[in-house]
PDB file of N, CA, C, O and CB in Angstrom:
ATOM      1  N   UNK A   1     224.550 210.627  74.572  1.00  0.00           N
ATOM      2  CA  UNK A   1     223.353 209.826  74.673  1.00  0.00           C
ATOM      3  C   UNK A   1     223.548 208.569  73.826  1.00  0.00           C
ATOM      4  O   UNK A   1     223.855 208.661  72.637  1.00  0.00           O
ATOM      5  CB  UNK A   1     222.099 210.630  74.219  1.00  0.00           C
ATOM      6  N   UNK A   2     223.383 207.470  74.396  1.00  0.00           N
ATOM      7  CA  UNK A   2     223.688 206.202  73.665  1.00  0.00           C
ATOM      8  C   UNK A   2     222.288 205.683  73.529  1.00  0.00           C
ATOM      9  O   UNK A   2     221.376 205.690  74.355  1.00  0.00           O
ATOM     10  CB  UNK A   2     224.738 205.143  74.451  1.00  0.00           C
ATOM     11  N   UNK A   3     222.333 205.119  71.996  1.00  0.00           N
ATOM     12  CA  UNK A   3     220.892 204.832  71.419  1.00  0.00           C
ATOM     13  C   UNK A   3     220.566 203.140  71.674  1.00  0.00           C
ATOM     14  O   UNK A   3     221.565 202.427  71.578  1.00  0.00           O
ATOM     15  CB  UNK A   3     220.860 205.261  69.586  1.00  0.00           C
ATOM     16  N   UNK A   4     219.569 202.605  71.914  1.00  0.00           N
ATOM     17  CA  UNK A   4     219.642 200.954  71.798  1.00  0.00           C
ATOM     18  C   UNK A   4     220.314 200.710  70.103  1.00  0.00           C
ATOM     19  O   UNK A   4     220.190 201.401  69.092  1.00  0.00           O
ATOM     20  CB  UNK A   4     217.706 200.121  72.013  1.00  0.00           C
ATOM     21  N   UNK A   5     220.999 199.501  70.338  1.00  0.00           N
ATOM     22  CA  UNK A   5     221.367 199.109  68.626  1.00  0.00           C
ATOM     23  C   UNK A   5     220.425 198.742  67.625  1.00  0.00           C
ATOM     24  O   UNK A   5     220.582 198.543  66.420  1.00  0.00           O
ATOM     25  CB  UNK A   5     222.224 197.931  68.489  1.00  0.00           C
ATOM     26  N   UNK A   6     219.198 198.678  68.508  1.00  0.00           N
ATOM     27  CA  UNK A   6     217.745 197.752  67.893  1.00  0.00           C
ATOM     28  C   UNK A   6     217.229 199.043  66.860  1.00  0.00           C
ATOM     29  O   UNK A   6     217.122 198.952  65.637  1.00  0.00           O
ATOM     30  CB  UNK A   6     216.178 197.218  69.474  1.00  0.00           C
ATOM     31  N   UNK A   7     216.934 200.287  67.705  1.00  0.00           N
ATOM     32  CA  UNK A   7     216.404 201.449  67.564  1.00  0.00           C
ATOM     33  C   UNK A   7     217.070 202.398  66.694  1.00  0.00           C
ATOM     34  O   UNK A   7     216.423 203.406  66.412  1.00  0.00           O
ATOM     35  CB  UNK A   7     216.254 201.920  68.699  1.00  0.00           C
ATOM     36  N   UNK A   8     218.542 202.243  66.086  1.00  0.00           N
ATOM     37  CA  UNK A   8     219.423 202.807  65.747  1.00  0.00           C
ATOM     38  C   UNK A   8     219.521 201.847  64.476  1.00  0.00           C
ATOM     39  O   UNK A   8     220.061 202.505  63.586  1.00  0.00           O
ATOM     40  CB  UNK A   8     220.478 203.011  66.767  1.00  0.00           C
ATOM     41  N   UNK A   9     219.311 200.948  64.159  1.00  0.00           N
ATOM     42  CA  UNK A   9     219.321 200.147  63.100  1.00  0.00           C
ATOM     43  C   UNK A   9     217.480 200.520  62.219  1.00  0.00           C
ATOM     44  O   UNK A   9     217.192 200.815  61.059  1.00  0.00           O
ATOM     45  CB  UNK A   9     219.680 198.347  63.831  1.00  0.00           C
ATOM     46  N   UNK A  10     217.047 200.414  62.853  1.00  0.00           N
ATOM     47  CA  UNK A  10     215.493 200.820  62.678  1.00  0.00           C
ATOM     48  C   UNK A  10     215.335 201.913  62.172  1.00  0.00           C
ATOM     49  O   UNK A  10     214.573 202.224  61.256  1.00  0.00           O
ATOM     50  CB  UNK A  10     214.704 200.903  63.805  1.00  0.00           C
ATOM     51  N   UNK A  11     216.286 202.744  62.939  1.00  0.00           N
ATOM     52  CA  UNK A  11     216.466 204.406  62.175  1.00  0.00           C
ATOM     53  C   UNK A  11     216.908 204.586  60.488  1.00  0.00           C
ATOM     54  O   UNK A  11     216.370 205.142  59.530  1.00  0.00           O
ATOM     55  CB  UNK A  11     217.885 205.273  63.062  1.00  0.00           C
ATOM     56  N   UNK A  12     217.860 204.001  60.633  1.00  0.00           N
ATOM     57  CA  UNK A  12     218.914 203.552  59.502  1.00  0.00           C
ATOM     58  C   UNK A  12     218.078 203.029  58.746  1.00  0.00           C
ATOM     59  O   UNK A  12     217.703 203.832  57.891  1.00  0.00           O
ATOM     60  CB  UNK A  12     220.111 202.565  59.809  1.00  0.00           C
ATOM     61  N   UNK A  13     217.517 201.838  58.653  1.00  0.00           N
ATOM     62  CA  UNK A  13     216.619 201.241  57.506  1.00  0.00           C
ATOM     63  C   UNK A  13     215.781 202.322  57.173  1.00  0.00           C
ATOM     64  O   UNK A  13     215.703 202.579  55.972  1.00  0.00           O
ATOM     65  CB  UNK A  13     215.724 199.932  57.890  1.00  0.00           C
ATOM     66  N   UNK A  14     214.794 203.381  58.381  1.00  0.00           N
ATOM     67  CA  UNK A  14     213.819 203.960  57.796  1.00  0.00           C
ATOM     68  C   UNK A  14     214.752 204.925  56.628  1.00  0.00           C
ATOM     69  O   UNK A  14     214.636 204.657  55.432  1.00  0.00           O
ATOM     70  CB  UNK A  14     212.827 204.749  58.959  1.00  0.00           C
ATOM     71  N   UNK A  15     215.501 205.843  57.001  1.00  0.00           N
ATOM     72  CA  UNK A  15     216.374 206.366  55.872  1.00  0.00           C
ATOM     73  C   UNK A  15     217.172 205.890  54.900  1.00  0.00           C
ATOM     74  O   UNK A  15     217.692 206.448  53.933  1.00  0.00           O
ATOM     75  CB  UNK A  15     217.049 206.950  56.240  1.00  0.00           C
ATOM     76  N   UNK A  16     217.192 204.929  55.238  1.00  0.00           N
ATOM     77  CA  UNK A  16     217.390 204.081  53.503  1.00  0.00           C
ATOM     78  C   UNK A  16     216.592 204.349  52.726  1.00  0.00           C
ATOM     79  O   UNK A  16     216.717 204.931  51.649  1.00  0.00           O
ATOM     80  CB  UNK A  16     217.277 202.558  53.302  1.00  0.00           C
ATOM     81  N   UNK A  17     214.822 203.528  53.723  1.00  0.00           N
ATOM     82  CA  UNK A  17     214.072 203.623  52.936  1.00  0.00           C
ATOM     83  C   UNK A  17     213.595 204.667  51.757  1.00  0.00           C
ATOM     84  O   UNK A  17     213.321 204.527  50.565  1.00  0.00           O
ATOM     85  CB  UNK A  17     213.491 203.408  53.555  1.00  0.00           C
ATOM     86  N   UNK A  18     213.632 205.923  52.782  1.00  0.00           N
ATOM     87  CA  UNK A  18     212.825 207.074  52.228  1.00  0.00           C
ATOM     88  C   UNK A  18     214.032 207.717  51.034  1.00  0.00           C
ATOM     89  O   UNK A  18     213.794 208.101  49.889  1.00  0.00           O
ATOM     90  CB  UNK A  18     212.307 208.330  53.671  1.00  0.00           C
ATOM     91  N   UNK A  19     215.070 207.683  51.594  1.00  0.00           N
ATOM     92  CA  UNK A  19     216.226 208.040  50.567  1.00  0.00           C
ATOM     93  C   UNK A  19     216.016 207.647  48.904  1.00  0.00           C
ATOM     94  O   UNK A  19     215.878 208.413  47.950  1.00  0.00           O
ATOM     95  CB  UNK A  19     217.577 207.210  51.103  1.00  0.00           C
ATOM     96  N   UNK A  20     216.055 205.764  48.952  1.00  0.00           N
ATOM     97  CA  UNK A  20     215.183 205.263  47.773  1.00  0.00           C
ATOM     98  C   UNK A  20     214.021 205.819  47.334  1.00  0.00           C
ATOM     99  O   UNK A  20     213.964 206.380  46.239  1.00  0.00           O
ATOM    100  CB  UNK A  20     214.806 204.102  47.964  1.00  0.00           C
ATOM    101  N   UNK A  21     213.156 205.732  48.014  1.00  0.00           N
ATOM    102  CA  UNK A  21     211.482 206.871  47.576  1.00  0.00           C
ATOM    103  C   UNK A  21     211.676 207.521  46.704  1.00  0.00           C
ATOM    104  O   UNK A  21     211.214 207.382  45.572  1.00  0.00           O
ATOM    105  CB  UNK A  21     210.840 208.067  48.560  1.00  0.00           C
ATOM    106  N   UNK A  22     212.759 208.756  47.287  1.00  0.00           N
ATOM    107  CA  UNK A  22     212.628 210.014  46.952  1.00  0.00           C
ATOM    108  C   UNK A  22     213.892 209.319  45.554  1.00  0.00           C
ATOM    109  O   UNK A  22     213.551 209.844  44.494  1.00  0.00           O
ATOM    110  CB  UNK A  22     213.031 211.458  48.390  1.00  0.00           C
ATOM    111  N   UNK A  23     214.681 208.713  45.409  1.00  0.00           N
ATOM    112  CA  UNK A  23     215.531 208.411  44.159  1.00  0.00           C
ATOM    113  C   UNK A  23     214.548 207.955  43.088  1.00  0.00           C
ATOM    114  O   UNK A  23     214.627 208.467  41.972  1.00  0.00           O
ATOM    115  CB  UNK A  23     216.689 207.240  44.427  1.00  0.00           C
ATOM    116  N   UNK A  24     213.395 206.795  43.410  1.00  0.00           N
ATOM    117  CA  UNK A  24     212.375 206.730  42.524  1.00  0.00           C
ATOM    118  C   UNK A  24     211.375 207.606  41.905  1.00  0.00           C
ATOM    119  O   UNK A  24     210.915 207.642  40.763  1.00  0.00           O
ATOM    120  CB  UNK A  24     211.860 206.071  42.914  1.00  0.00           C
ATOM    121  N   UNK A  25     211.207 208.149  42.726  1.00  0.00           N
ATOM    122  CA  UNK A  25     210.389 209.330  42.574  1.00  0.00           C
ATOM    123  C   UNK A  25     210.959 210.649  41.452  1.00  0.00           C
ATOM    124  O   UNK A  25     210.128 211.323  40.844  1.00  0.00           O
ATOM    125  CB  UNK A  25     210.272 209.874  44.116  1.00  0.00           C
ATOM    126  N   UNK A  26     212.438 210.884  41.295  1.00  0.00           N
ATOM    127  CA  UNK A  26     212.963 211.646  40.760  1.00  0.00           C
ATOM    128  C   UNK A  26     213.077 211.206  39.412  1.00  0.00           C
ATOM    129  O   UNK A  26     213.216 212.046  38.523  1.00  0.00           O
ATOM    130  CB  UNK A  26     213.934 211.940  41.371  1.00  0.00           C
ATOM    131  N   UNK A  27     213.018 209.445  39.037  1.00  0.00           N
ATOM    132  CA  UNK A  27     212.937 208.915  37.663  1.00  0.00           C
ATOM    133  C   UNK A  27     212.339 208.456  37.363  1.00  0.00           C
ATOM    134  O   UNK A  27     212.531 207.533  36.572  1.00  0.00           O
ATOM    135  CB  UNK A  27     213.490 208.397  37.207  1.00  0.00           C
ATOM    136  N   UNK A  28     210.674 208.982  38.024  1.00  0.00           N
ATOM    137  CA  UNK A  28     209.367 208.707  37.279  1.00  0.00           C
ATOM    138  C   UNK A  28     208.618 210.145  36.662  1.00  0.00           C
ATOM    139  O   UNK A  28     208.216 211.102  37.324  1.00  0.00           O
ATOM    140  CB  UNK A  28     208.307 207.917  38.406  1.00  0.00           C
ATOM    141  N   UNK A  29     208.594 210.044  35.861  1.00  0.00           N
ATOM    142  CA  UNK A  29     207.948 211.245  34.917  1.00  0.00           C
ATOM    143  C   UNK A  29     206.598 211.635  35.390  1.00  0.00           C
ATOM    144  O   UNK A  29     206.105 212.761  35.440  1.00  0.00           O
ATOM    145  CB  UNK A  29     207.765 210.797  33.328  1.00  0.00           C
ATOM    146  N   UNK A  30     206.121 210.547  35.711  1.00  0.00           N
ATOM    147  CA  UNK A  30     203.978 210.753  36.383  1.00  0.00           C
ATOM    148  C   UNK A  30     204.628 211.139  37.793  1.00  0.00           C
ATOM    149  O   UNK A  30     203.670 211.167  38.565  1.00  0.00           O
ATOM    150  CB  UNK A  30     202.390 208.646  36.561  1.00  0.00           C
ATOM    151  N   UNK A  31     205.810 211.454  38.515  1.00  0.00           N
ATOM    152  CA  UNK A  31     205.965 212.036  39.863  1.00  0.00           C
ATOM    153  C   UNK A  31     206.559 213.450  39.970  1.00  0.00           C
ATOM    154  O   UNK A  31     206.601 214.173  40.965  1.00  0.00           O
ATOM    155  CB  UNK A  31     206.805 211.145  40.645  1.00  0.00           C
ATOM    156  N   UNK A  32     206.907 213.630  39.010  1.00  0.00           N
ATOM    157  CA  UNK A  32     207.835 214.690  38.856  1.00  0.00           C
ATOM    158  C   UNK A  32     207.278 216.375  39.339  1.00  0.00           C
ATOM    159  O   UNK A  32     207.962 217.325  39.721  1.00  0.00           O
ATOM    160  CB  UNK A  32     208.213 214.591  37.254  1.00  0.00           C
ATOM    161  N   UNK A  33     206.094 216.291  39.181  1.00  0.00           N
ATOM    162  CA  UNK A  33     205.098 217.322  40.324  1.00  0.00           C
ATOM    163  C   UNK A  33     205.208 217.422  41.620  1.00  0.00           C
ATOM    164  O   UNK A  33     205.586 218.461  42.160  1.00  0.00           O
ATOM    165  CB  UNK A  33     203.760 217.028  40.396  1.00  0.00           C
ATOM    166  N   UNK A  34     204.840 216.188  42.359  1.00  0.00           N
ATOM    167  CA  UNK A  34     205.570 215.816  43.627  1.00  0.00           C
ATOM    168  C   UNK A  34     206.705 215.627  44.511  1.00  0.00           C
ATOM    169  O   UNK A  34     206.855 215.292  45.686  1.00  0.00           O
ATOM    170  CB  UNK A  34     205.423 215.245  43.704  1.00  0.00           C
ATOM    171  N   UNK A  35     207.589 216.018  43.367  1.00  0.00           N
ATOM    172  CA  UNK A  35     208.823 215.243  43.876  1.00  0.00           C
ATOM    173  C   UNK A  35     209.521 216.735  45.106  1.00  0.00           C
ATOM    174  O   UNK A  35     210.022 216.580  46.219  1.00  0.00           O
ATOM    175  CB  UNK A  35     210.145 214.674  42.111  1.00  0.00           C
ATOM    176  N   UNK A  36     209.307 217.936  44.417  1.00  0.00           N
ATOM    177  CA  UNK A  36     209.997 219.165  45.639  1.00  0.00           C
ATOM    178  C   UNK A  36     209.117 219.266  46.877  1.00  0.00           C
ATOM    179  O   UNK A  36     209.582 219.838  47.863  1.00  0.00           O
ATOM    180  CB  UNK A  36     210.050 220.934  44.993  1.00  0.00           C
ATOM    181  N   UNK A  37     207.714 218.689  46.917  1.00  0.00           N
ATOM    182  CA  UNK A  37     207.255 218.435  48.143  1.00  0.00           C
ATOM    183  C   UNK A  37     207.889 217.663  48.832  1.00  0.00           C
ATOM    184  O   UNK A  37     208.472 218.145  49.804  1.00  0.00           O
ATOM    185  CB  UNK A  37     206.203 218.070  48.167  1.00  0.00           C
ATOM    186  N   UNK A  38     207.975 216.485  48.622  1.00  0.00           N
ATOM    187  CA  UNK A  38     208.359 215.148  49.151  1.00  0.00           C
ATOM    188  C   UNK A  38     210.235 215.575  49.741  1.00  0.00           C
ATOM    189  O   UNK A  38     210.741 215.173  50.788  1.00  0.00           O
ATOM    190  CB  UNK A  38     208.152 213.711  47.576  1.00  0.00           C
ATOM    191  N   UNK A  39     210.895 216.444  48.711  1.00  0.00           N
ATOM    192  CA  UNK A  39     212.484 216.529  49.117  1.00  0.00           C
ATOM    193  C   UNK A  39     212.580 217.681  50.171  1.00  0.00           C
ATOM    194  O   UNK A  39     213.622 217.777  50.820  1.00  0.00           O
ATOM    195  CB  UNK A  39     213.556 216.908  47.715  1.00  0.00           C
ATOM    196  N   UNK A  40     211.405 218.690  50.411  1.00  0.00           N
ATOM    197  CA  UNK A  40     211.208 219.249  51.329  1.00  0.00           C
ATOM    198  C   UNK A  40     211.110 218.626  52.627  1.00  0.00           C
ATOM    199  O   UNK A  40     211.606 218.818  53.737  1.00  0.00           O
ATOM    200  CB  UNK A  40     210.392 219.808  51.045  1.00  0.00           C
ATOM    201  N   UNK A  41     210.363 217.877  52.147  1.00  0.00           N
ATOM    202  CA  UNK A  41     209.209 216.980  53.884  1.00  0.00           C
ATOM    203  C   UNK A  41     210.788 216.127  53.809  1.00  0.00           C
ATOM    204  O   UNK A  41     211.475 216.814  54.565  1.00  0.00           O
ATOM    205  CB  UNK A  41     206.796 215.383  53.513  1.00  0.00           C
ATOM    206  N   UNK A  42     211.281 215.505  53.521  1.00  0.00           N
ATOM    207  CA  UNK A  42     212.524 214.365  54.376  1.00  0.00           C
ATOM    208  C   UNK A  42     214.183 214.778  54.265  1.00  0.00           C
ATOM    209  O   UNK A  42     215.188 214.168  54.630  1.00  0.00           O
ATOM    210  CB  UNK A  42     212.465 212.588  53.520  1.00  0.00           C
ATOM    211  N   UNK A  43     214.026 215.905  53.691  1.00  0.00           N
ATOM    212  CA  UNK A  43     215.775 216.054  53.533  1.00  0.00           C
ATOM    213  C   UNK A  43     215.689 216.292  55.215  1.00  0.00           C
ATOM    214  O   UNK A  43     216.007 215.318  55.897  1.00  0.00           O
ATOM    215  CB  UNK A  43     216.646 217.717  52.285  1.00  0.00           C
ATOM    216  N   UNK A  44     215.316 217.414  55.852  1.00  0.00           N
ATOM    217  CA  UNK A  44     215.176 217.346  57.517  1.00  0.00           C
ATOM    218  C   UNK A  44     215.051 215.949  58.136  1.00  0.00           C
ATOM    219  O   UNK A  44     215.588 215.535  59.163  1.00  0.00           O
ATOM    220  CB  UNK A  44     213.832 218.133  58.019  1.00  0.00           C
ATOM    221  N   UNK A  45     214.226 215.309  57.291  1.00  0.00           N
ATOM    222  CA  UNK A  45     214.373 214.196  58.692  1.00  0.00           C
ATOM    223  C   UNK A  45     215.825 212.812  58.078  1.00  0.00           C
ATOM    224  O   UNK A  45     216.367 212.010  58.839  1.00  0.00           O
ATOM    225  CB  UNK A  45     212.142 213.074  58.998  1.00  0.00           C
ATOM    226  N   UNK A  46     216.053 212.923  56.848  1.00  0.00           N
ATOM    227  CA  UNK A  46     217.678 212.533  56.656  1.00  0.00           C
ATOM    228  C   UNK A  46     218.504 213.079  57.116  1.00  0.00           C
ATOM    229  O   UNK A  46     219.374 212.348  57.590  1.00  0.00           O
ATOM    230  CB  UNK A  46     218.198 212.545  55.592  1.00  0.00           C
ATOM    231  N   UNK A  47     218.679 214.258  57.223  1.00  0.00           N
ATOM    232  CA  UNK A  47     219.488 214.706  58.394  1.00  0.00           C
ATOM    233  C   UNK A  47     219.899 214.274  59.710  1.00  0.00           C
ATOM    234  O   UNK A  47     220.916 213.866  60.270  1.00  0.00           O
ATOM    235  CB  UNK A  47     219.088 215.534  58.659  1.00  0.00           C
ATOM    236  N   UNK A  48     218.404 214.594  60.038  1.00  0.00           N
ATOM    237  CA  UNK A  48     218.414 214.226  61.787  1.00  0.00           C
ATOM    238  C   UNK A  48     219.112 212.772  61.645  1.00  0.00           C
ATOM    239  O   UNK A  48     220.231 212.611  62.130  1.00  0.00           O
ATOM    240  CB  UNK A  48     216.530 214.092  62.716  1.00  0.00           C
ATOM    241  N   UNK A  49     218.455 211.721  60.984  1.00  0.00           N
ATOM    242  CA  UNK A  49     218.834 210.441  60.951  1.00  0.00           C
ATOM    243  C   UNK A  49     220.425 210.343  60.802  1.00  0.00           C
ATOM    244  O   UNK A  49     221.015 209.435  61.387  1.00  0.00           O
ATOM    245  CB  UNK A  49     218.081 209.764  59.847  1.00  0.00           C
ATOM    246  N   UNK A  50     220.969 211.069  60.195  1.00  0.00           N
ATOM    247  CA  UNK A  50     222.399 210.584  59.562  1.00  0.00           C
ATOM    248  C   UNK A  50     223.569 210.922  60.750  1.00  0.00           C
ATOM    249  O   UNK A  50     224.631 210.357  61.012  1.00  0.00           O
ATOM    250  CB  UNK A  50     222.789 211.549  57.947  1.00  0.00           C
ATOM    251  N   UNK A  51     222.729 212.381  61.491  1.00  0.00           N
ATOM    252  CA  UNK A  51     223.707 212.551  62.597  1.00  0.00           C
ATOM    253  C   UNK A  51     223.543 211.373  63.939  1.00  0.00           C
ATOM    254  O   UNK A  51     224.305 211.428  64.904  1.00  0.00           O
ATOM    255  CB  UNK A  51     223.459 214.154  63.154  1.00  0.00           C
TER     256      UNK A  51
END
């Protein structure tokens, strides 16, 4: 299955994005409650993205 390059770049940025999130999130002390929710909810969808 071949992806548009538009849609496949779009993908890519969103998992950048969230990748960063979750790196900020791990070296803020006021997040540190939140943070095994949050690595729950997107390690699955970094996945999907990376394959």
């Amino acid at each position: 299955m071949q992806r548009d390059l538009v849609t496949s770049a779009a993908h890519a940025y969103a998992g950048s994005v969230l990748g960063r999130m979750i790196r900020d999130l791990s070296t803020d002390p006021d997040q540190q409650d939140r943070l095994p929710l949050w690595m729950t909810v997107v390690k699955p969808i970094l996945t999907t993205i990376a394959e």
